[in-house]
Short mmCIF file of C-alpha atoms in Angstrom, two decimals:
data_model
loop_
_atom_site.label_atom_id
_atom_site.label_comp_id
_atom_site.label_asym_id
_atom_site.label_seq_id
_atom_site.Cartn_x
_atom_site.Cartn_y
_atom_site.Cartn_z
CA UNK A 508 135.11 136.51 92.43
CA UNK A 509 132.06 138.69 91.70
CA UNK A 510 131.04 136.33 88.89
CA UNK A 511 131.46 133.26 91.13
CA UNK A 512 129.37 134.96 93.83
CA UNK A 513 126.61 135.75 91.35
CA UNK A 514 126.55 132.21 89.93
CA UNK A 515 126.60 130.62 93.37
CA UNK A 516 123.82 132.93 94.56
CA UNK A 517 121.54 132.07 91.64
CA UNK A 518 122.17 128.33 91.97
CA UNK A 519 121.67 128.38 95.72
CA UNK A 520 118.43 130.34 95.37
CA UNK A 521 117.16 127.69 92.99
CA UNK A 522 118.30 124.98 95.38
CA UNK A 523 116.38 126.55 98.28
CA UNK A 524 113.24 126.68 96.15
CA UNK A 525 113.82 123.03 95.32
CA UNK A 526 113.99 122.12 99.04
CA UNK A 527 110.59 123.76 99.52
CA UNK A 528 109.25 121.79 96.55
CA UNK A 529 110.48 118.54 98.14
CA UNK A 530 108.53 119.32 101.32
CA UNK A 531 105.43 120.18 99.30
CA UNK A 532 105.82 117.07 97.12
CA UNK A 533 106.13 114.83 100.18
CA UNK A 534 102.89 116.27 101.59
CA UNK A 535 101.21 115.76 98.21
CA UNK A 536 102.26 112.09 98.08
CA UNK A 537 101.15 111.40 101.67
CA UNK A 538 97.78 113.09 101.05
CA UNK A 539 96.98 110.96 97.99
CA UNK A 540 93.71 109.05 98.41
CA UNK A 541 93.70 105.29 98.07
CA UNK A 542 91.64 103.75 95.24
CA UNK A 543 88.62 101.70 96.33
CA UNK A 544 89.02 97.97 96.84
CA UNK A 545 88.47 95.94 93.71
CA UNK A 546 89.02 92.36 92.65
CA UNK A 547 91.90 90.05 93.51
CA UNK A 548 93.72 89.43 90.22
CA UNK A 549 96.51 86.86 90.02
CA UNK A 550 100.16 88.02 90.04
CA UNK A 551 103.39 86.53 88.76
CA UNK A 552 106.33 87.65 90.90
CA UNK A 553 109.58 87.57 88.90
CA UNK A 554 112.92 87.43 90.71
CA UNK A 555 116.23 87.52 88.79
CA UNK A 556 119.05 86.32 91.08
CA UNK A 557 122.81 86.56 90.85
CA UNK A 558 124.99 85.73 93.82
CA UNK A 559 124.13 85.61 97.48
CA UNK A 560 123.17 89.11 98.55
CA UNK A 561 123.33 90.01 102.21
CA UNK A 562 120.04 88.87 103.77
CA UNK A 563 118.91 87.08 100.61
CA UNK A 564 116.83 84.45 102.48
CA UNK A 565 114.76 87.06 104.28
CA UNK A 566 114.39 89.10 101.12
CA UNK A 567 113.00 86.12 99.22
CA UNK A 568 110.76 85.02 102.08
CA UNK A 569 109.10 88.42 102.10
CA UNK A 570 107.85 87.83 98.55
CA UNK A 571 106.60 84.33 99.39
CA UNK A 572 104.96 85.47 102.63
CA UNK A 573 102.26 87.58 101.00
CA UNK A 574 98.82 87.90 102.52
CA UNK A 575 97.21 87.34 99.13
CA UNK A 576 95.25 84.42 97.68
CA UNK A 577 96.56 84.02 94.12
CA UNK A 578 100.17 84.49 93.05
CA UNK A 579 103.21 82.60 91.85
CA UNK A 580 106.94 83.25 92.30
CA UNK A 581 109.30 82.54 89.42
CA UNK A 582 113.03 82.85 90.05
CA UNK A 583 115.99 82.75 87.68
CA UNK A 584 119.73 82.16 87.96
CA UNK A 585 122.28 82.16 85.16
CA UNK A 586 124.04 79.02 86.38
CA UNK A 587 123.09 76.12 88.65
CA UNK A 588 126.30 76.70 90.62
CA UNK A 589 125.26 80.25 91.50
CA UNK A 590 125.20 80.63 95.33
CA UNK A 591 121.65 81.98 95.03
CA UNK A 592 120.44 78.59 93.75
CA UNK A 593 120.71 76.87 97.12
CA UNK A 594 119.06 79.79 98.91
CA UNK A 595 116.19 79.88 96.44
CA UNK A 596 115.71 76.13 96.75
CA UNK A 597 115.58 76.34 100.53
CA UNK A 598 112.96 79.08 100.52
CA UNK A 599 110.90 77.36 97.83
CA UNK A 600 110.85 74.14 99.88
CA UNK A 601 109.69 76.06 102.97
CA UNK A 602 106.62 77.28 101.08
CA UNK A 603 105.97 74.12 99.04
CA UNK A 604 102.23 73.48 98.90
CA UNK A 605 101.49 77.07 99.93
CA UNK A 606 102.98 79.15 97.12
CA UNK A 607 103.42 78.06 93.52
CA UNK A 608 107.08 78.61 92.61
CA UNK A 609 109.81 77.41 90.28
CA UNK A 610 113.42 78.19 89.45
CA UNK A 611 114.77 78.43 85.90
CA UNK A 612 118.37 78.45 84.72
CA UNK A 613 118.87 80.96 81.92
CA UNK A 614 122.50 80.33 81.00
CA UNK A 615 125.07 83.10 80.75
CA UNK A 616 123.75 86.41 79.53
CA UNK A 617 124.94 87.29 76.02
CA UNK A 618 124.25 90.99 76.70
CA UNK A 619 125.73 93.36 79.32
CA UNK A 620 122.44 93.88 81.19
CA UNK A 621 122.20 90.40 82.70
CA UNK A 622 119.24 91.37 84.90
CA UNK A 623 117.16 92.40 81.87
CA UNK A 624 118.17 89.18 80.09
CA UNK A 625 116.85 87.16 83.04
CA UNK A 626 113.64 89.19 83.13
CA UNK A 627 113.11 88.52 79.44
CA UNK A 628 113.17 84.79 80.20
CA UNK A 629 111.04 85.17 83.33
CA UNK A 630 108.29 87.05 81.51
CA UNK A 631 107.97 84.16 79.06
CA UNK A 632 107.67 81.73 81.98
CA UNK A 633 105.07 83.77 83.88
CA UNK A 634 101.47 82.54 83.82
CA UNK A 635 99.58 85.68 84.76
CA UNK A 636 98.75 89.07 83.25
CA UNK A 637 100.06 91.17 86.14
CA UNK A 638 103.83 90.95 86.53
CA UNK A 639 105.76 92.08 89.61
CA UNK A 640 109.53 92.44 89.14
CA UNK A 641 111.65 92.70 92.25
CA UNK A 642 115.42 92.83 92.70
CA UNK A 643 117.12 90.28 94.95
CA UNK A 644 118.10 92.92 97.52
CA UNK A 645 114.50 94.00 98.12
CA UNK A 646 112.35 93.14 101.14
CA UNK A 647 108.61 93.84 101.11
CA UNK A 648 105.67 93.85 103.51
CA UNK A 649 103.00 91.11 103.45
CA UNK A 650 100.45 93.53 101.99
CA UNK A 651 102.44 94.42 98.84
CA UNK A 652 100.29 92.43 96.39
CA UNK A 653 97.06 93.53 98.06
CA UNK A 654 98.06 97.18 97.63
CA UNK A 655 99.11 96.64 94.02
CA UNK A 656 95.79 94.90 93.28
CA UNK A 657 93.93 97.91 94.65
CA UNK A 658 96.01 100.30 92.56
CA UNK A 659 95.56 98.20 89.42
CA UNK A 660 91.79 98.46 89.97
CA UNK A 661 91.89 101.46 87.66
CA UNK A 662 92.10 99.98 84.12
CA UNK A 663 94.03 103.05 82.95
CA UNK A 664 96.97 102.17 85.21
CA UNK A 665 99.56 100.31 83.16
CA UNK A 666 102.56 100.35 85.47
CA UNK A 667 103.16 100.80 89.20
CA UNK A 668 106.54 101.62 90.66
CA UNK A 669 107.35 101.35 94.36
CA UNK A 670 109.26 103.95 96.38
CA UNK A 671 111.83 102.43 98.68
CA UNK A 672 113.52 102.91 102.01
CA UNK A 673 117.23 102.21 101.56
CA UNK A 674 118.86 100.24 104.37
CA UNK A 675 122.63 100.54 104.61
CA UNK A 676 125.02 97.79 105.66
CA UNK A 677 127.86 97.87 108.15
CA UNK A 678 130.17 100.23 106.24
CA UNK A 679 130.13 104.02 106.33
CA UNK A 680 129.88 104.12 102.53
CA UNK A 681 126.71 102.05 102.42
CA UNK A 682 125.13 104.16 105.18
CA UNK A 683 125.97 107.33 103.28
CA UNK A 684 124.42 105.94 100.11
CA UNK A 685 121.28 104.87 101.96
CA UNK A 686 120.97 108.36 103.44
CA UNK A 687 121.29 109.87 99.98
CA UNK A 688 118.66 107.53 98.53
CA UNK A 689 116.18 108.31 101.30
CA UNK A 690 116.62 112.06 100.94
CA UNK A 691 118.18 113.27 97.68
CA UNK A 692 116.94 110.52 95.34
CA UNK A 693 113.48 110.19 96.85
CA UNK A 694 113.09 113.97 96.92
CA UNK A 695 113.76 114.10 93.18
CA UNK A 696 111.20 111.38 92.52
CA UNK A 697 108.52 113.15 94.54
CA UNK A 698 109.19 116.54 92.94
CA UNK A 699 109.01 115.00 89.44
CA UNK A 700 105.71 113.36 90.41
CA UNK A 701 104.36 116.69 91.66
CA UNK A 702 105.41 118.76 88.64
CA UNK A 703 104.78 116.45 85.69
CA UNK A 704 103.39 113.18 86.98
CA UNK A 705 105.15 109.82 86.87
CA UNK A 706 106.89 109.36 83.53
CA UNK A 707 109.53 106.91 84.72
CA UNK A 708 109.90 103.92 87.01
CA UNK A 709 112.18 102.77 89.81
CA UNK A 710 113.60 99.34 89.09
CA UNK A 711 113.86 97.88 92.59
CA UNK A 712 110.24 96.73 92.45
CA UNK A 713 107.68 97.54 89.79
CA UNK A 714 104.51 95.95 88.48
CA UNK A 715 103.26 96.07 84.91
CA UNK A 716 100.47 94.60 82.82
CA UNK A 717 101.77 92.03 80.36
CA UNK A 718 99.83 93.74 77.54
CA UNK A 719 101.61 97.02 78.26
CA UNK A 720 104.98 95.28 78.24
CA UNK A 721 104.17 93.59 74.94
CA UNK A 722 103.10 96.91 73.46
CA UNK A 723 106.65 98.20 73.94
CA UNK A 724 108.17 94.99 72.49
CA UNK A 725 109.04 93.70 75.97
CA UNK A 726 112.57 93.09 77.14
CA UNK A 727 113.75 92.40 73.63
CA UNK A 728 113.77 96.20 73.48
CA UNK A 729 114.37 97.08 77.14
CA UNK A 730 117.38 94.79 77.65
CA UNK A 731 119.51 97.02 75.43
CA UNK A 732 119.52 99.76 78.07
CA UNK A 733 121.47 100.04 81.32
CA UNK A 734 118.58 101.85 83.07
CA UNK A 735 115.84 99.57 81.75
CA UNK A 736 113.62 100.52 84.72
CA UNK A 737 113.61 104.19 83.76
CA UNK A 738 112.95 103.30 80.11
CA UNK A 739 110.02 101.00 80.85
CA UNK A 740 108.31 103.78 82.82
CA UNK A 741 109.03 106.43 80.21
CA UNK A 742 107.80 104.18 77.39
CA UNK A 743 104.63 103.16 79.23
CA UNK A 744 103.78 106.82 79.84
CA UNK A 745 104.51 107.77 76.23
CA UNK A 746 102.10 105.05 75.09
CA UNK A 747 99.33 106.66 77.12
CA UNK A 748 99.32 104.35 80.15
CA UNK A 749 99.20 105.80 83.63
CA UNK A 750 102.30 105.23 85.76
CA UNK A 751 101.59 105.24 89.50
CA UNK A 752 103.95 105.74 92.44
CA UNK A 753 102.66 103.06 94.79
CA UNK A 754 101.55 103.55 98.38
CA UNK A 755 103.60 100.48 99.27
CA UNK A 756 107.04 101.36 100.67
CA UNK A 757 109.59 98.59 100.14
CA UNK A 758 113.07 98.11 101.65
CA UNK A 759 116.21 98.22 99.54
CA UNK A 760 119.06 96.46 101.39
CA UNK A 761 122.14 97.77 99.66
CA UNK A 762 124.72 95.64 101.48
CA UNK A 763 128.07 96.52 103.03
CA UNK A 764 130.16 97.82 100.14
CA UNK A 765 133.65 99.17 100.64
CA UNK A 766 134.66 102.59 99.33
CA UNK A 767 135.89 101.42 95.92
CA UNK A 768 132.84 99.26 95.15
CA UNK A 769 130.44 101.91 96.36
CA UNK A 770 131.95 104.75 94.35
CA UNK A 771 132.13 102.56 91.24
CA UNK A 772 128.45 101.70 91.67
CA UNK A 773 127.51 105.34 92.15
CA UNK A 774 129.45 106.48 89.10
CA UNK A 775 127.79 103.81 86.95
CA UNK A 776 124.42 105.01 88.15
CA UNK A 777 125.33 108.68 87.55
CA UNK A 778 126.57 108.07 84.00
CA UNK A 779 123.49 106.01 83.20
CA UNK A 780 121.22 108.77 84.52
CA UNK A 781 123.05 111.43 82.51
CA UNK A 782 122.40 109.44 79.32
CA UNK A 783 118.82 108.45 80.20
CA UNK A 784 117.62 111.96 81.04
CA UNK A 785 120.33 114.56 80.26
CA UNK A 786 118.26 117.65 81.07
CA UNK A 787 117.19 116.23 84.41
CA UNK A 788 120.78 115.32 85.21
CA UNK A 789 121.92 118.93 84.75
CA UNK A 790 119.01 119.96 86.98
CA UNK A 791 120.38 117.83 89.81
CA UNK A 792 122.69 120.74 90.64
CA UNK A 793 119.76 122.16 92.60
CA UNK A 794 119.61 119.08 94.84
CA UNK A 795 122.90 120.06 96.52
CA UNK A 796 122.21 123.19 98.62
CA UNK A 797 125.00 122.53 101.13
CA UNK A 798 127.89 122.38 98.61
CA UNK A 799 126.46 125.47 96.91
CA UNK A 800 126.23 127.24 100.27
CA UNK A 801 129.88 126.43 100.97
CA UNK A 802 130.84 127.80 97.56
CA UNK A 803 128.97 131.02 98.32
CA UNK A 804 130.60 131.27 101.76
CA UNK A 805 134.02 130.93 100.15
CA UNK A 806 133.24 133.50 97.46
CA UNK A 807 131.94 136.05 100.00
CA UNK A 808 134.62 135.33 102.61
CA UNK A 809 131.97 134.18 105.06
CA UNK A 810 129.63 137.16 104.66
CA UNK A 811 126.81 134.97 103.35
CA UNK A 812 126.58 132.89 106.54
CA UNK A 813 122.88 133.70 107.16
CA UNK A 814 122.03 132.24 103.76
CA UNK A 815 124.15 129.19 104.55
CA UNK A 816 122.23 128.66 107.79
CA UNK A 817 118.97 128.92 105.86
CA UNK A 818 120.24 126.38 103.35
CA UNK A 819 121.11 123.96 106.14
CA UNK A 820 117.67 124.38 107.71
CA UNK A 821 115.78 123.83 104.46
CA UNK A 822 117.95 120.85 103.49
CA UNK A 823 117.24 119.31 106.88
CA UNK A 824 113.52 120.01 106.49
CA UNK A 825 113.43 118.36 103.07
CA UNK A 826 115.37 115.36 104.41
CA UNK A 827 112.94 114.93 107.30
CA UNK A 828 109.97 115.16 104.93
CA UNK A 829 111.21 112.30 102.76
CA UNK A 830 113.16 110.10 105.15
CA UNK A 831 111.00 110.39 108.26
CA UNK A 832 107.48 111.08 107.00
CA UNK A 833 107.44 109.26 103.63
CA UNK A 834 109.65 106.18 104.03
CA UNK A 835 109.84 106.26 107.86
CA UNK A 836 113.53 105.48 108.11
CA UNK A 837 114.11 104.48 111.76
CA UNK A 838 117.84 105.26 111.50
CA UNK A 839 117.57 108.81 110.21
CA UNK A 840 117.63 110.45 113.64
CA UNK A 841 120.82 108.57 114.52
CA UNK A 842 122.54 109.21 111.21
CA UNK A 843 121.29 112.65 110.19
CA UNK A 844 124.64 114.17 111.21
CA UNK A 845 126.10 112.39 108.15
CA UNK A 846 123.89 114.42 105.80
CA UNK A 847 126.46 117.17 105.01
CA UNK A 848 129.11 114.53 104.27
CA UNK A 849 126.71 112.62 102.00
CA UNK A 850 125.76 115.81 100.15
CA UNK A 851 129.42 116.63 99.50
CA UNK A 852 130.12 113.09 98.31
CA UNK A 853 126.97 113.07 96.18
CA UNK A 854 128.02 116.36 94.59
CA UNK A 855 131.45 114.93 93.72
CA UNK A 856 129.85 111.83 92.19
CA UNK A 857 127.46 114.03 90.22
CA UNK A 858 130.43 115.91 88.75
CA UNK A 859 132.11 112.57 88.02
CA UNK A 860 129.06 111.56 86.01
CA UNK A 861 130.11 114.09 83.36
CA UNK A 862 133.63 112.65 83.05
CA UNK A 863 133.35 109.76 80.66
CA UNK A 864 130.80 107.23 79.47
CA UNK A 865 132.52 104.00 80.51
CA UNK A 866 131.07 101.75 83.22
CA UNK A 867 131.82 98.27 84.54
CA UNK A 868 128.63 96.19 84.65
CA UNK A 869 128.80 92.56 85.84
CA UNK A 870 132.56 92.50 85.21
CA UNK A 871 132.08 93.77 81.66
CA UNK A 872 133.52 97.09 80.56
CA UNK A 873 130.85 98.95 78.59
CA UNK A 874 130.11 102.35 77.12
CA UNK A 875 126.79 104.05 77.83
CA UNK A 876 125.65 105.49 74.49
CA UNK A 877 123.79 108.78 74.12
CA UNK A 878 120.38 107.09 74.14
CA UNK A 879 121.18 105.05 77.27
CA UNK A 880 121.97 101.80 75.47
CA UNK A 881 124.98 99.71 76.47
CA UNK A 882 127.82 98.83 74.14
CA UNK A 883 130.42 96.27 75.18
CA UNK A 884 133.96 97.60 74.77
#
């Protein structure tokens, strides 16, 4: 019991320091100065689609309804019978004559990462140098392209990745996941940005120069990975291009998953992260102060309750810094009482990430290899 107490004390101390770093990193992000206004370069917005996500029409409209003079939207489905085809056609017709757009049919993906396969095709179809890639469950503000244009005004910037506010669906599991994304995940992103700069990307929405993408052999290389978003950011940074965390906050509508689907999704994400950045994955232990505080309380038979109270206060402070001040989640105040439950569930999923390398991706059973590549079983 003495050994457990010592280990729990050291881990919890590190976790409390981490909470303070999250608060500092949030302030650092919010204090960042905006680059001066520059030109208005043309953008190609690339949208891989698969199925009819909850709120898909509104998500797509937000990319068409940009307050920007020069852009195109190119969408892709694997099959003409995909439910997303009709939705895409409806939105495209609404903006006909206003926004240049087209839909391509890629055929079935021969590789496990069907999204990356679609993006590979979309990049070849795009007309412009600046490429914006957005998932189908993303909703953006009308000033997204204007903000990206300003941030691309620095020629040293090769890639821009957008932080997001997760919006849960009607189920408890989706609300818990959204709470974790807006606090735990975003906190990790901001701390990494503070300590070492951006050397990765978030795949929900990112923008990249075509020349930078070609320099890394494009999606012919990236499509081999499960976490192709992380790899594209890491590779861009390693090639000497600046990766920027955008000032534009987007919305990630994660849908109303049931318990089984949600946990399967989380485990796939955890196992991918463990392979993509193994050292960072071990370091995630410090993002769970509440489970560590409970472990210390158990080991000390409740004697460490003042430290547990401090852990709760700092975890709450870090959550407010990211969820309220950075992404301005309007639901946080109503759902903050779920934070301890989310932290316990997140901790269990993190442990599960160590137990095996098998994931199910688009109904295909795959193994995540040590370098993050996917191998079909």
